[in-house]
Coordinates of C-alpha atoms in Angstrom, one line a residue:
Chain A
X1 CA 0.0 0.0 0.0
X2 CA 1.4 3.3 -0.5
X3 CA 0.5 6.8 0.0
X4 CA 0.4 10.1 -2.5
X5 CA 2.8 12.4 -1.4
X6 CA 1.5 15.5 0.7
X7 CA 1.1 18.4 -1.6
X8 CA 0.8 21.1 1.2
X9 CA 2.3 24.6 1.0
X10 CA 5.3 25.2 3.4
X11 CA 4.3 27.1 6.3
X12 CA 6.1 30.1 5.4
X13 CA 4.2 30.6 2.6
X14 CA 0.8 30.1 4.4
X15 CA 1.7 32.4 6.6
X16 CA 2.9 34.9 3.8
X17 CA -0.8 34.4 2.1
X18 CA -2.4 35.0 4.8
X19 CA -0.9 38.6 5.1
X20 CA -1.0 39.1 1.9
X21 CA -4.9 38.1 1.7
X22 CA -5.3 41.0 4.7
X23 CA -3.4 43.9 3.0
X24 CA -4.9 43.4 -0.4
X25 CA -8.9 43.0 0.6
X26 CA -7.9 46.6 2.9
X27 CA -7.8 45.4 6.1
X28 CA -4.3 46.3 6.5
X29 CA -3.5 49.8 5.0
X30 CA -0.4 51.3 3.1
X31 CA 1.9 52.7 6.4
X32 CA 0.1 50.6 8.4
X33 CA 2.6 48.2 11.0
X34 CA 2.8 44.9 11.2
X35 CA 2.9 42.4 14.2
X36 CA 7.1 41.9 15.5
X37 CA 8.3 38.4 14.2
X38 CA 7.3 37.1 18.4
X39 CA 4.1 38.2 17.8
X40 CA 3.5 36.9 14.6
X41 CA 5.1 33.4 15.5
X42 CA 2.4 33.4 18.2
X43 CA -0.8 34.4 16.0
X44 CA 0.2 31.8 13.7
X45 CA 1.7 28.9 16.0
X46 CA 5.0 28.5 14.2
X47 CA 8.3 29.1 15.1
X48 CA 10.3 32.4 14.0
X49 CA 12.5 31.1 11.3
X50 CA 9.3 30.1 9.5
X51 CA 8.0 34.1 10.6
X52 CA 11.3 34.9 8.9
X53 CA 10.8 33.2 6.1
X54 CA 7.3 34.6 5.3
X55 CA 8.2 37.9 5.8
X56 CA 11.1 38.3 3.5
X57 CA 8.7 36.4 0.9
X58 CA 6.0 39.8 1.7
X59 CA 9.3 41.8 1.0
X60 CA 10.2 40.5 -2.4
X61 CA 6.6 41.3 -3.6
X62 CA 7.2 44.7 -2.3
X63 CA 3.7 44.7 -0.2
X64 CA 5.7 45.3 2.8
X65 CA 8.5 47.0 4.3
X66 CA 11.1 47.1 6.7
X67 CA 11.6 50.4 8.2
X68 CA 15.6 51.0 9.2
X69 CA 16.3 47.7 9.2
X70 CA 13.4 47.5 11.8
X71 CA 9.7 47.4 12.4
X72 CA 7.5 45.8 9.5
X73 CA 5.4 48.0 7.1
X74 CA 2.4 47.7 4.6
X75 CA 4.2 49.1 1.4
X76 CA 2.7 50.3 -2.0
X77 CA 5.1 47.4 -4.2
X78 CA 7.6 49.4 -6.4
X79 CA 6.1 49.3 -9.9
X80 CA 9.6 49.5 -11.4
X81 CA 10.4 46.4 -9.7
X82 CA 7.7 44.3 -10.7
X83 CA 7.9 46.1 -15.0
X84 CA 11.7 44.8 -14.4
X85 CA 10.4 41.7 -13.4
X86 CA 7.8 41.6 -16.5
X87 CA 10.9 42.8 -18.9
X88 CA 12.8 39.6 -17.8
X89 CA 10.3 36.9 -18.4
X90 CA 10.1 38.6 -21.5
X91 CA 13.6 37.9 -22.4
X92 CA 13.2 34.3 -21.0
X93 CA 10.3 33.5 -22.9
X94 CA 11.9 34.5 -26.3
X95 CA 9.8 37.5 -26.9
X96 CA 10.3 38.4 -30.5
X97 CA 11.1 41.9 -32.1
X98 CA 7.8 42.0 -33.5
X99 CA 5.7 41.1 -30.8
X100 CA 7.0 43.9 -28.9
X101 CA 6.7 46.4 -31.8
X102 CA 2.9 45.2 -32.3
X103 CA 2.5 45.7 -28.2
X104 CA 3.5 49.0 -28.6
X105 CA 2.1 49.9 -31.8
X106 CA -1.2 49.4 -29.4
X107 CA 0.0 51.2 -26.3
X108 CA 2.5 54.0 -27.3
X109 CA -0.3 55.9 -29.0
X110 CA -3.0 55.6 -26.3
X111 CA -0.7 57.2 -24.1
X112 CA 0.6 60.5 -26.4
X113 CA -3.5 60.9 -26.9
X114 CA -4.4 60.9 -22.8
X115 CA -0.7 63.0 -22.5
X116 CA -2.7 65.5 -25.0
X117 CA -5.6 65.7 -22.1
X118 CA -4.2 65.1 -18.9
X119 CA -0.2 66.6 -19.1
X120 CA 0.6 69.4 -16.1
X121 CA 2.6 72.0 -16.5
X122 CA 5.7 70.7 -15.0
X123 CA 5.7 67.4 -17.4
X124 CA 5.1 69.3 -20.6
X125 CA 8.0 72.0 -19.5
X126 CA 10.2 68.1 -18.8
X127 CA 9.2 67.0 -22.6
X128 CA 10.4 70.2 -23.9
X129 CA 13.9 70.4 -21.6
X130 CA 14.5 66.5 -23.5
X131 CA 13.7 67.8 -26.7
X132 CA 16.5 70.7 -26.1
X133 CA 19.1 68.1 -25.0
X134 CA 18.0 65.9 -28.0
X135 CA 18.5 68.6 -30.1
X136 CA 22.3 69.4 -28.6
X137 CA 23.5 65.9 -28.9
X138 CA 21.8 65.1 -32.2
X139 CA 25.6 63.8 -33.1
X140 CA 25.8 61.4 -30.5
X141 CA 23.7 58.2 -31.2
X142 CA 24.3 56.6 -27.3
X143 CA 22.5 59.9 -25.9
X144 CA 20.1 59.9 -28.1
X145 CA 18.8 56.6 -27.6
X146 CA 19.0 57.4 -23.7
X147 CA 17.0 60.3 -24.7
X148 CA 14.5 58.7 -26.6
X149 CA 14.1 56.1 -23.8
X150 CA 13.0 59.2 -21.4
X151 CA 10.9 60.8 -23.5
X152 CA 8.4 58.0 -24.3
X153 CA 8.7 57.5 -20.5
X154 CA 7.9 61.0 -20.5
X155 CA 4.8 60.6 -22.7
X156 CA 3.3 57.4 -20.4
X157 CA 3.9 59.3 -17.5
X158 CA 2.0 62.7 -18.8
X159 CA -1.0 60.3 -19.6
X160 CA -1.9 60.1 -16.0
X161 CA -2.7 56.5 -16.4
X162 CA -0.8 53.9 -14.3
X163 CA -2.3 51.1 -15.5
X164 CA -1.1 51.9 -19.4
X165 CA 2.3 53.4 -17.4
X166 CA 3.0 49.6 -16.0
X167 CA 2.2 48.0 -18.9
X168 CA 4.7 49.6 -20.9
X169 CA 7.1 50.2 -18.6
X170 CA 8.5 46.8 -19.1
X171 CA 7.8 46.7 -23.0
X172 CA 9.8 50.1 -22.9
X173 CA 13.0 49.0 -21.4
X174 CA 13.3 46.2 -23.9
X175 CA 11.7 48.2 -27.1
X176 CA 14.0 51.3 -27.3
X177 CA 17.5 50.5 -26.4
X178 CA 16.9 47.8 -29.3
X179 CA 17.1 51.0 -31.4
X180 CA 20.6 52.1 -30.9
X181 CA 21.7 49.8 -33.9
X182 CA 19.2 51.5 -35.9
X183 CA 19.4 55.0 -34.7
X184 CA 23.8 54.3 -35.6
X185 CA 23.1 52.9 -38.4
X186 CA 20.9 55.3 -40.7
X187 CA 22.3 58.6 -40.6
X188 CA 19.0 60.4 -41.2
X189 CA 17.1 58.1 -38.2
X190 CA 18.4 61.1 -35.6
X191 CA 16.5 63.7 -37.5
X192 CA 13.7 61.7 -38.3
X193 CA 13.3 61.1 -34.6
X194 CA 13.7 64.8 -33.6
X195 CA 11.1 65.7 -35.8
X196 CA 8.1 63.2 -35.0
X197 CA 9.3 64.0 -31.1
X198 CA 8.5 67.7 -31.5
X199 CA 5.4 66.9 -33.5
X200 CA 4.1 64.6 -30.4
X201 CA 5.1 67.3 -27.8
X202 CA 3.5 70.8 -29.9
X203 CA 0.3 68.2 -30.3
X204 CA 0.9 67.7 -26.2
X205 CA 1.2 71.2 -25.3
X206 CA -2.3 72.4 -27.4
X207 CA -3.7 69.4 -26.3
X208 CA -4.4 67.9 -30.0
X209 CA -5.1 64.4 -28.9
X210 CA -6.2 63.2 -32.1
X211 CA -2.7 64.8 -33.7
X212 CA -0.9 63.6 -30.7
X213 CA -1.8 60.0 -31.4
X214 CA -1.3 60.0 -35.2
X215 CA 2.4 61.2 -35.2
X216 CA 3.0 58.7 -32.4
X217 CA 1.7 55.8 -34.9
X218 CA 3.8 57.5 -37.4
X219 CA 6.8 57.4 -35.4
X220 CA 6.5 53.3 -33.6
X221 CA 5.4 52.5 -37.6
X222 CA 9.2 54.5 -38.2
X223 CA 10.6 52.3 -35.9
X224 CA 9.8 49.1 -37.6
X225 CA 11.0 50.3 -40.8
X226 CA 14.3 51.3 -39.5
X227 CA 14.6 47.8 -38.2
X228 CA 13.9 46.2 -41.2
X229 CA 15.9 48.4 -43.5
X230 CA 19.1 47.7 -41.1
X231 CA 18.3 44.4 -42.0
X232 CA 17.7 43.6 -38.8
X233 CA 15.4 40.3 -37.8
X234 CA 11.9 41.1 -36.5
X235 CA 11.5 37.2 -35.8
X236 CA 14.6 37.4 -33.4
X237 CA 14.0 37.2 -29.6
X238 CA 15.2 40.7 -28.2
X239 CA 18.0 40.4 -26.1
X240 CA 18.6 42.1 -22.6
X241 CA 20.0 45.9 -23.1
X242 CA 23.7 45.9 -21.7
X243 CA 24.1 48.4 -18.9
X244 CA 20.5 48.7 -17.5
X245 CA 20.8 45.9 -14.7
X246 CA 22.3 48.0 -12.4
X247 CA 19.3 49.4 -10.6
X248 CA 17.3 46.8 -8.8
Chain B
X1 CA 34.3 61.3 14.3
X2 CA 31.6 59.0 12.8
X3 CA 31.0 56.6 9.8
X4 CA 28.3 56.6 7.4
X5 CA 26.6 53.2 7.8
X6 CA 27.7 50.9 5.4
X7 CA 24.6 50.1 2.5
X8 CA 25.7 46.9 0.6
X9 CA 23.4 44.8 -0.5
X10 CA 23.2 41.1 2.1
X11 CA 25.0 38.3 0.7
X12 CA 22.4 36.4 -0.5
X13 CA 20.9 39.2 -3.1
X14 CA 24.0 39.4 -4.5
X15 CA 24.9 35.4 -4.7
X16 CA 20.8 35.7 -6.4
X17 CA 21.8 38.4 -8.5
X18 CA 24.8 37.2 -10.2
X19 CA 23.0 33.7 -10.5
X20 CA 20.3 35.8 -12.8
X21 CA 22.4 37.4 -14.5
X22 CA 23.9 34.1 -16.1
X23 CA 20.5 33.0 -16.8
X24 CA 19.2 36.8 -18.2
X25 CA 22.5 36.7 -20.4
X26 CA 21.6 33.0 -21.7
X27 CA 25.2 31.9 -20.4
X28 CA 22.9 29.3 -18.3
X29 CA 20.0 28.7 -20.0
X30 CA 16.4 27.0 -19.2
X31 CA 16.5 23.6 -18.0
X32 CA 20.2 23.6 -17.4
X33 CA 20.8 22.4 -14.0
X34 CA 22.4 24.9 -11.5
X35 CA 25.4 24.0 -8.6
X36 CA 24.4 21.9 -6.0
X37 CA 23.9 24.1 -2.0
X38 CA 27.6 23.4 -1.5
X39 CA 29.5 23.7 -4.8
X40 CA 27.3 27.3 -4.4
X41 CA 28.8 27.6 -1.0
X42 CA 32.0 26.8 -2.2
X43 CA 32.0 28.8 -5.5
X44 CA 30.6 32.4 -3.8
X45 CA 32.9 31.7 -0.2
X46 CA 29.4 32.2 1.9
X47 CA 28.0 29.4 4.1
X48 CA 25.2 27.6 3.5
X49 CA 22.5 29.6 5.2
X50 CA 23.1 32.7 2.8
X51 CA 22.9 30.0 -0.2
X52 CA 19.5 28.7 0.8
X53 CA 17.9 32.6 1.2
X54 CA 19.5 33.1 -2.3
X55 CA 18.4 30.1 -3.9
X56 CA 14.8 31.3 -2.2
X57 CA 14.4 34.8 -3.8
X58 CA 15.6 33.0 -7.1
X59 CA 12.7 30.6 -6.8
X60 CA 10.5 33.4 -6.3
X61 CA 11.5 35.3 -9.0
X62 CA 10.5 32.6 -11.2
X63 CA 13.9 31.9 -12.8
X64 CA 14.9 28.5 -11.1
X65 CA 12.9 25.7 -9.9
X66 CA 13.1 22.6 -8.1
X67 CA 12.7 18.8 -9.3
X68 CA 11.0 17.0 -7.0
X69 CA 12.4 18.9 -4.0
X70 CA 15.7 18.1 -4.8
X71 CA 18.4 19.6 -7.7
X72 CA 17.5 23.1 -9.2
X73 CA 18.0 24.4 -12.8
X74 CA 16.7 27.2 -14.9
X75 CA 13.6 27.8 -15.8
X76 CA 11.7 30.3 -17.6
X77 CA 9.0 32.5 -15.2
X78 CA 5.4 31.6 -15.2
X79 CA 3.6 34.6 -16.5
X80 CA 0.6 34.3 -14.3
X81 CA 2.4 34.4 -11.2
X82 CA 3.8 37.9 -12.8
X83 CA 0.2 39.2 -14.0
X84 CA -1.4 38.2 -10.4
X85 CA 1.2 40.4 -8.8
X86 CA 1.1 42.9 -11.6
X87 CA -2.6 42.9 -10.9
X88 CA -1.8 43.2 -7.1
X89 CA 0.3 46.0 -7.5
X90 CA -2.4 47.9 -9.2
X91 CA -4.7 47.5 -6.5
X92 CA -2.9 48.7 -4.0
X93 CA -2.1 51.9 -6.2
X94 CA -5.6 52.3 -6.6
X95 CA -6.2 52.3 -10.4
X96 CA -9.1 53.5 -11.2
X97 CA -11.6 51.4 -13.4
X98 CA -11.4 54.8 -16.1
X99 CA -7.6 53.8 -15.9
X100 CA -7.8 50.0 -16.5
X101 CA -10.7 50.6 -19.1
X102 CA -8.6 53.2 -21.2
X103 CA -5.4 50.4 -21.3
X104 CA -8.0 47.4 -22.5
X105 CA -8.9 50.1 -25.1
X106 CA -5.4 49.9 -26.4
X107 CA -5.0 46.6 -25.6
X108 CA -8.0 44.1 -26.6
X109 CA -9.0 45.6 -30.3
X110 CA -4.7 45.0 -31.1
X111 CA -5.3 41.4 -30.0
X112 CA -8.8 40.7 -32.2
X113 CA -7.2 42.1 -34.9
X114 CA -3.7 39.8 -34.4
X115 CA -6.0 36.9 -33.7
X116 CA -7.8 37.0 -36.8
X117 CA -4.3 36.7 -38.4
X118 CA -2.8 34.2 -36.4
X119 CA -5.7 31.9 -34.5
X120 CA -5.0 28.2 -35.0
X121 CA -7.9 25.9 -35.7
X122 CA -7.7 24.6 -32.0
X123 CA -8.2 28.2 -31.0
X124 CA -10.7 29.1 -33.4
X125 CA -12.3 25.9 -32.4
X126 CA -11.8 27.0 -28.3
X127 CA -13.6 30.3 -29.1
X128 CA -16.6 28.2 -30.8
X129 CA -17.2 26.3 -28.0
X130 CA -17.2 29.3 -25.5
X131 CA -19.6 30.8 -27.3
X132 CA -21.9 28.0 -27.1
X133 CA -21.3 27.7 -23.5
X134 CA -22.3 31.6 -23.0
X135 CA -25.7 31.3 -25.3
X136 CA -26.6 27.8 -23.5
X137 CA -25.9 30.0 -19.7
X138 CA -27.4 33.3 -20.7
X139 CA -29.6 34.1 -17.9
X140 CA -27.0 32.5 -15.6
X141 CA -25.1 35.8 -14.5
X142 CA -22.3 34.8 -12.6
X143 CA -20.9 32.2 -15.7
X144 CA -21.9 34.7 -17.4
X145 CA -18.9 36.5 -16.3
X146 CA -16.5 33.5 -16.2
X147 CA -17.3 32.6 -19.6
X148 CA -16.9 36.4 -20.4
X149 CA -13.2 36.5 -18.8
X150 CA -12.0 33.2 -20.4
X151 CA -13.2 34.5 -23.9
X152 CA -11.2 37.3 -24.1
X153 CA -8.2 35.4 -22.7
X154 CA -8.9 33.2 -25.6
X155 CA -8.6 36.0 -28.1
X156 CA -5.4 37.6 -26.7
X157 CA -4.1 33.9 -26.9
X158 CA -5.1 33.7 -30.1
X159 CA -2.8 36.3 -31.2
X160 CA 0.0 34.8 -30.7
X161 CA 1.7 37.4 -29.2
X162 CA 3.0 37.1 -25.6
X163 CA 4.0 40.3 -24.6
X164 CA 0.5 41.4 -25.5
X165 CA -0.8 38.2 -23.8
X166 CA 1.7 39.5 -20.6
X167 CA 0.2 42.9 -20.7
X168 CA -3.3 42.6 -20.6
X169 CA -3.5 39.7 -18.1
X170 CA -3.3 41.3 -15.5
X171 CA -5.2 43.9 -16.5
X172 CA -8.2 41.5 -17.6
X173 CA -8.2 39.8 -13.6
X174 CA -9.2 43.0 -12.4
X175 CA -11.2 44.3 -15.8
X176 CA -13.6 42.0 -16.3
X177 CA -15.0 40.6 -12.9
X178 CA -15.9 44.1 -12.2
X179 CA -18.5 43.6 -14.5
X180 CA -20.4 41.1 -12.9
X181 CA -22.5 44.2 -11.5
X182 CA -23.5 45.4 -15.4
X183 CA -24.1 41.7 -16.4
X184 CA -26.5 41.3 -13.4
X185 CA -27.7 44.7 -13.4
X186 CA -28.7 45.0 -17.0
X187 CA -31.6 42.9 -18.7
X188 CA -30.1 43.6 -22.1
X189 CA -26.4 43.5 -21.4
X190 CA -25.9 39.4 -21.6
X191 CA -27.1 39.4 -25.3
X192 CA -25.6 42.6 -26.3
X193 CA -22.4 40.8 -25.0
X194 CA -22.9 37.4 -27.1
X195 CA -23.8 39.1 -30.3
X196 CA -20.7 41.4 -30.0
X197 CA -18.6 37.9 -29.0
X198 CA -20.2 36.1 -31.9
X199 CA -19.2 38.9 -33.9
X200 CA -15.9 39.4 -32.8
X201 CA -15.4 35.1 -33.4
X202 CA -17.0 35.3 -37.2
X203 CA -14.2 37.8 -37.8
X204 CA -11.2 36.2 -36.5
X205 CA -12.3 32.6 -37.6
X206 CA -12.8 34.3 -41.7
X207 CA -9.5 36.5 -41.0
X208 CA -11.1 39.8 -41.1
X209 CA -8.6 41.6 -39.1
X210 CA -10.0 45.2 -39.4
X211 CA -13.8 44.0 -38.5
X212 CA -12.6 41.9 -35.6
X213 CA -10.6 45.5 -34.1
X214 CA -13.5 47.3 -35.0
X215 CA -16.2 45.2 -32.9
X216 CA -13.6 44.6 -30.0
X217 CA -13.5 48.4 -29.9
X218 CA -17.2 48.8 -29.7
X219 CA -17.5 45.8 -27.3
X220 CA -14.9 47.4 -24.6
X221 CA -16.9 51.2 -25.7
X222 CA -20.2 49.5 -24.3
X223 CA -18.8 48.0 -21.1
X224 CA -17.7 51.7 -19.8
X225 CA -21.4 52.6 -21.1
X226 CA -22.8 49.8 -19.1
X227 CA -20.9 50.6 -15.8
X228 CA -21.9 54.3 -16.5
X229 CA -25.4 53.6 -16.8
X230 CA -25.4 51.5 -13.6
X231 CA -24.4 54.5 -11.9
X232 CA -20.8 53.1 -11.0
X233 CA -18.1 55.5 -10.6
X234 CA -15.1 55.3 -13.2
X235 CA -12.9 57.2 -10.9
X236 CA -13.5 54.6 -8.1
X237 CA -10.1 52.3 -7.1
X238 CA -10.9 48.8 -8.6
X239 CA -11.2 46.1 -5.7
X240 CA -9.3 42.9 -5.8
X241 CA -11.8 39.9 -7.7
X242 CA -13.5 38.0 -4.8
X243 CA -12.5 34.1 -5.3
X244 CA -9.7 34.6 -7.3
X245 CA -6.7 34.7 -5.5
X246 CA -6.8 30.7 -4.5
X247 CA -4.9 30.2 -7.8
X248 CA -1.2 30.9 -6.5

């Protein structure tokens, strides 16, 4: 006679749940403390390494926080984190080129249209202070492509919408370093990009959402065709951009 | 005279850090095995206890996994894991259902119109049957719903594409459960919601990529119209699904 094998979740990860269940349904608030490890190792009947264990489980998903090295905290997780995250399974998963071109062929204009109607002050004056520097360093194809990374960042951010910002976040950190090749490559790409980027921002600024979102579909279709006249493979799994690994 | 206090990062992020970096890099790739606890404990000079916690946040992150409790090696991150906590993170932000509504806008009428490209037969023949299952369950509300959320998962998988697929799950955990209330609420909204399904099906089984976009766009138009006319406020923080979070 012989048994299955127990399929139960270690109790560290019950225990994480089980907080986890209590912040997101609300009944434990951003800022709000947490038990000490004692306390929880009493609630829960388990001993503390296991309390340890669950906690630093809550830290990695960034719904809580340890304050100075001490007492627990409900946290807000770090979106950046998690898009970081999304960018890597990406890479893992073999995401092609293309799929990521068609991803934000969908998103990249939504968000220059709702920048055209919700943009304050302060984020229209930080388009126009990138398209200065763009302009200055026009020669220089590694700052432009860091340029070009903010500004579409920019754009996202100006749209007021978090859920379109996170979504592209990690498409974005994949998407546009991919362009350095091109943007080194064709020696008219830098102009090109200067101009549809001043198109999108003057559309922005009047708040022309209908103008803002047609020169952004003009400028991720732009994209594509500077891959493919680098010769470059839209069918190849996009690699991890050197150099951007550094902040975790 | 005093010291500032020393910030490095503990010993087993960076042991979990320079183990993802192989794998992000492709220098170890999926389904290679990884160093045993001690040739670990060797290789990095740390003892075993700061191998195990590294080991742990590596696991978590989705990039190795266990056999049978035993001997680890790469493997490439379950996307679900990632949407559920991408959908987590937005809840405690407090998206707005304007905000998640705006993104599907983007998002959904890309992936009817990529489906009717790239839909296999199976999936074409997955779509059929849901719609079958939704007329048969009509005045049943609450499947309903279910059959509403797995249909346009369907679609999205249908494209083919994954970063799209990626994007919009967790976006669609939180979009369409909230629309239980319109489904029940409404008399009309269940068949408004097959005939624009049975629409959105004809045109991605006969390839018509424009018509499927176009009625996915006026399907996502009439959900905001429905939660409008039920009185529901866009600008209101979505709430976590009830019931869905057993699926870890």
């Amino acid at each position: 006679m012989s048994f299955a094998r127990l399929d139960r979740a270690p109790g560290y990860r019950l225990l994480a749940e089980a907080v986890e269940r209590e912040i997101l349904e609300g009944r434990l608030k951003p800022g709000e403390r947490l038990p000490t490890e004692t306390e929880f190792a009493t609630q829960f009947a388990v001993n503390r390494s296991t309390v340890r264990e669950g906690i630093r489980l809550l830290e990695e998903s960034g719904l809580v926080r340890r304050e100075e090295g001490r007492r627990l905290f409900v946290a807000r997780p770090e979106t950046s984190a998690l898009a970081q995250r999304m960018s890597h399974a990406m890479v893992m998963h073999e995401v092609t080129f293309r799929e990521l071109w068609e991803t934000m062929m969908a998103l990249e204009p939504m968000a220059a249209e709702l920048a055209a109607a919700n943009a304050t002050p302060e984020q229209i004056w930080a388009l126009a202070a990138n398209l200065t520097e763009t302009r200055a360093v026009l020669a220089d194809r590694q700052n432009v492509t860091r340029l070009d990374i903010a500004f579409h960042a920019l754009v996202a951010e100006a749209s007021g919408n978090r859920a379109l910002l996170l979504s592209r976040d990690a498409l974005g950190r994949l998407f546009y370093p991919a362009f350095e090749a091109v943007i080194s490559g064709l020696p008219a790409a830098p102009e090109r990009l200067l101009t549809a980027h001043t198109a999108i921002y003057e559309a922005i600024r009047t708040g022309d959402a209908a103008e803002a979102r047609r020169w952004m579909e003009r400028h991720i279709m732009d994209f594509k065709r500077g891959f493919e006249r680098m010769g470059l493979d839209l069918a190849a799994p996009i690699a991890l951009p050197t150099g951007q690994e550094k902040t975790k």
